Tab-separated table of C-alpha atoms in Angstrom:
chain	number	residue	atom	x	y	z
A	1	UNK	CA	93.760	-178.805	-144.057
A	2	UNK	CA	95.910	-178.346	-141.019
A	3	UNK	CA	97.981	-181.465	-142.148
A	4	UNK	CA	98.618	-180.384	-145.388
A	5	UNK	CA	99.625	-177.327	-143.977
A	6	UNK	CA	102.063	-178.236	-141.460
A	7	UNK	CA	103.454	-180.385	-144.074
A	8	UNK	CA	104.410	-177.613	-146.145
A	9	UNK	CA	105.867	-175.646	-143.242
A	10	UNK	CA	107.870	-178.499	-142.502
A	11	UNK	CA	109.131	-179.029	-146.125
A	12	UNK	CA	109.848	-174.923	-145.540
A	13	UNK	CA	111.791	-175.335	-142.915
A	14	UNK	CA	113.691	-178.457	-144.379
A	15	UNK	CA	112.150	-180.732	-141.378
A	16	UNK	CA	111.160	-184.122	-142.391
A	17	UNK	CA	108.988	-184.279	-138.678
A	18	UNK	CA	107.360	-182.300	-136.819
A	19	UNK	CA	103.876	-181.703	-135.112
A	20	UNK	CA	101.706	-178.170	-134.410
A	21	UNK	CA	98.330	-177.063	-133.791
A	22	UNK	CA	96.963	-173.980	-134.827
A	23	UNK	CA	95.566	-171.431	-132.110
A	24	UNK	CA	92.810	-168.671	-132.612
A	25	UNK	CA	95.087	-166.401	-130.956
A	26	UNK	CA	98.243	-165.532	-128.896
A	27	UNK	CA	96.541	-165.863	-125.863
A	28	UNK	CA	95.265	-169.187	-126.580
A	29	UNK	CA	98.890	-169.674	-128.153
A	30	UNK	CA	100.813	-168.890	-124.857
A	31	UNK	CA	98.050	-171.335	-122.514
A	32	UNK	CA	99.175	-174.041	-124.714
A	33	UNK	CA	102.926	-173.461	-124.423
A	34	UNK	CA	103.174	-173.253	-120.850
A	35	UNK	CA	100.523	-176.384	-120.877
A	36	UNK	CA	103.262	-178.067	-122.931
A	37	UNK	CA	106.045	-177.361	-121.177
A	38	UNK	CA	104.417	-177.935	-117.845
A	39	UNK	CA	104.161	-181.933	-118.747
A	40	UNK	CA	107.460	-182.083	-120.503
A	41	UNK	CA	108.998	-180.977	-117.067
A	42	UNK	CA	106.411	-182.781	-114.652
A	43	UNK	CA	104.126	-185.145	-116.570
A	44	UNK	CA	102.980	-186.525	-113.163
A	45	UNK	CA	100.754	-183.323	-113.408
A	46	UNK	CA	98.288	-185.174	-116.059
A	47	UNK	CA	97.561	-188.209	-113.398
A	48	UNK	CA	98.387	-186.954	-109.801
A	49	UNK	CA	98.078	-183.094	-110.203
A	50	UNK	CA	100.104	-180.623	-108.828
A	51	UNK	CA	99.408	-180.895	-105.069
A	52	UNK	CA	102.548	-183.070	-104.143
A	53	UNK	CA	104.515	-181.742	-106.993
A	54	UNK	CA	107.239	-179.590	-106.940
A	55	UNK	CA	106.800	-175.887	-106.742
A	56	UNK	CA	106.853	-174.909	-110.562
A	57	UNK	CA	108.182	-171.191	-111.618
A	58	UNK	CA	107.675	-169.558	-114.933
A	59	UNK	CA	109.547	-166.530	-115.719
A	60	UNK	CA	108.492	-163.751	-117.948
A	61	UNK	CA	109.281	-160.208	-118.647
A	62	UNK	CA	107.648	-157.458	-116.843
A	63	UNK	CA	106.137	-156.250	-119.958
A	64	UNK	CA	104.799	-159.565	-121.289
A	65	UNK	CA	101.371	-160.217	-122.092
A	66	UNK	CA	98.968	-160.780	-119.015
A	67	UNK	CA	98.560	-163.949	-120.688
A	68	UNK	CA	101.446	-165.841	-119.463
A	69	UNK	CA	99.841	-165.081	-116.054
A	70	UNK	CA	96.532	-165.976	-116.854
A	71	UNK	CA	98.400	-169.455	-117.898
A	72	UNK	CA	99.738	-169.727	-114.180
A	73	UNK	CA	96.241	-169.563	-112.969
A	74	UNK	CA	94.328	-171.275	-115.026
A	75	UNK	CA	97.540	-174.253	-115.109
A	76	UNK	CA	97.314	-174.446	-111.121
A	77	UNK	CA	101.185	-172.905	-111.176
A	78	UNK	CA	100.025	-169.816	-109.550
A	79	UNK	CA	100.309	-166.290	-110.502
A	80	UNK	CA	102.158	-165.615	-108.009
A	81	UNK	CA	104.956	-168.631	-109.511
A	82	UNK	CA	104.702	-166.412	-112.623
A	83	UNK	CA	108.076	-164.320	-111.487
A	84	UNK	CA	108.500	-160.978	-113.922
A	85	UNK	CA	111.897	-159.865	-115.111
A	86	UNK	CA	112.443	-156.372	-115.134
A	87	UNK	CA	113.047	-154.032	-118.463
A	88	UNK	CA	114.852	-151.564	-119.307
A	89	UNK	CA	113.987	-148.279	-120.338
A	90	UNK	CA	113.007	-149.279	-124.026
A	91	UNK	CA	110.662	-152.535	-122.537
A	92	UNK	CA	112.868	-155.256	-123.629
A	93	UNK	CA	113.616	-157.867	-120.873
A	94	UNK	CA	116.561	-157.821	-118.721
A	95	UNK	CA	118.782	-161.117	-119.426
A	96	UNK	CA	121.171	-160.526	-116.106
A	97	UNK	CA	117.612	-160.325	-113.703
A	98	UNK	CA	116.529	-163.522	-115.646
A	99	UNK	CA	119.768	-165.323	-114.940
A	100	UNK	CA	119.654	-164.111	-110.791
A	101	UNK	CA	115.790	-164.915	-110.692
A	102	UNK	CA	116.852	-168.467	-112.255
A	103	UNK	CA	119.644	-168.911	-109.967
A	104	UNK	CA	117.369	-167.820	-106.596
A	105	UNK	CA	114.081	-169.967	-108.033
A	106	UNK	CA	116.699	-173.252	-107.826
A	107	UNK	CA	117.816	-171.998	-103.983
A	108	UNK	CA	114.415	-171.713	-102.879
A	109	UNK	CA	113.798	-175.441	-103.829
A	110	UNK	CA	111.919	-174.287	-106.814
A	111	UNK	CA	111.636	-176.093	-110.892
A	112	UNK	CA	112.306	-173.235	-113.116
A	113	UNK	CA	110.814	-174.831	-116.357
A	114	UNK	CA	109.935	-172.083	-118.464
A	115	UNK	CA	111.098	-168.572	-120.290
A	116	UNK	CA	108.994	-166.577	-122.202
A	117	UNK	CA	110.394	-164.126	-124.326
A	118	UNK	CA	108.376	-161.195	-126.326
A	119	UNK	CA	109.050	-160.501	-129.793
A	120	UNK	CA	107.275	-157.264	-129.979
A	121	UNK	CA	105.495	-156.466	-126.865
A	122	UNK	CA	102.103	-154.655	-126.630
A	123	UNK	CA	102.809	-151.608	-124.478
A	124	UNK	CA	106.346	-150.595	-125.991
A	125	UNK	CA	106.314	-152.924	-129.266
A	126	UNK	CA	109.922	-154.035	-128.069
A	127	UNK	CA	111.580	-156.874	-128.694
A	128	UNK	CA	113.693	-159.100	-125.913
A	129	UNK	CA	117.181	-159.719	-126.401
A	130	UNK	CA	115.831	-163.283	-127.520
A	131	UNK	CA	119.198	-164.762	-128.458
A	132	UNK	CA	120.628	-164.017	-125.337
A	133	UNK	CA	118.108	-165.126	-123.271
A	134	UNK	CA	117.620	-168.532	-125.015
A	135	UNK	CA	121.361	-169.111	-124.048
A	136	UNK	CA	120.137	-168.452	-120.040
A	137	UNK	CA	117.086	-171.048	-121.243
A	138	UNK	CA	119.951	-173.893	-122.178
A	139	UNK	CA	122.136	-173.200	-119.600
A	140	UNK	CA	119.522	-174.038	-116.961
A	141	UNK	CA	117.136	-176.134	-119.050
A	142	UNK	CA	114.061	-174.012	-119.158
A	143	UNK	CA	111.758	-173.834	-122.123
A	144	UNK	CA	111.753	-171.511	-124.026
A	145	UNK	CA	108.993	-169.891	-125.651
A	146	UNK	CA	108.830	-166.693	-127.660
A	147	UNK	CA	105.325	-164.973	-127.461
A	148	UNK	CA	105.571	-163.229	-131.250
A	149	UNK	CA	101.987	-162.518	-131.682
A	150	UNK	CA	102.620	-158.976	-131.989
């Protein structure tokens, strides 16, 4: 079923290849992205772990889901590697903090390797400036992952 599902999203979305899984929740959805993203920018992590790794940083808004931190600890990142952008008064991320908290992360010897963006956050139902801050994502080759489970 899954295959014959992401087949037809594909043919949607005029791909001719692709891959997904399907997640019982956003939660769930967000563990897997930073998972992902965590071995596309240190695969080492599958064989030697992240004890003589570099220190990994994961930046999210201030108003994102607790999951994205829950994802630090349970991914051996770290909450505390899980840096939060601030938001305005409406909720909606900050791009300028995310571009200075990029910038620092690289000073302090740090691998920035992931953005998450919210499209509709729980406390405020606001949605980041996502097209901006996917530009700050390719400038400094983060991934970039929007959390739309709103």
């Amino acid at each position: 079923m899954e295959d014959i599902v992401l087949v037809k999203m594909r043919e949607h979305v005029g791909w001719t290849d692709g891959d997904g899984i399907f997640a019982p929740g956003g939660a769930i959805s967000n563990l897997y992205a930073v998972a992902v993203a965590r071995h596309k920018y240190y695969p080492e992590a599958k064989t030697k772990g992240l004890f003589n790794g570099p220190r990994m940083v994961v930046f999210t808004s201030e108003q994102a889901h607790f999951s994205i931190k829950r994802a630090g600890a349970l991914l051996g990142i770290g909450v505390e590697n899980v840096i939060l952008i601030k938001a305005d008064d409406r909720g909606k991320m900050i791009p300028e903090d995310l571009e200075a908290k990029i910038i620092k992360a690289k000073a302090d010897g740090c691998l920035p390797f992931f953005v998450s963006a919210t499209a509709g956050n729980t406390v405020m139902g606001a949605f980041d400036p996502i097209n901006e801050i996917t530009d700050i994502a390719h400038k400094h080759d983060l991934w970039m992952h929007v959390d739309a489970a709103w």
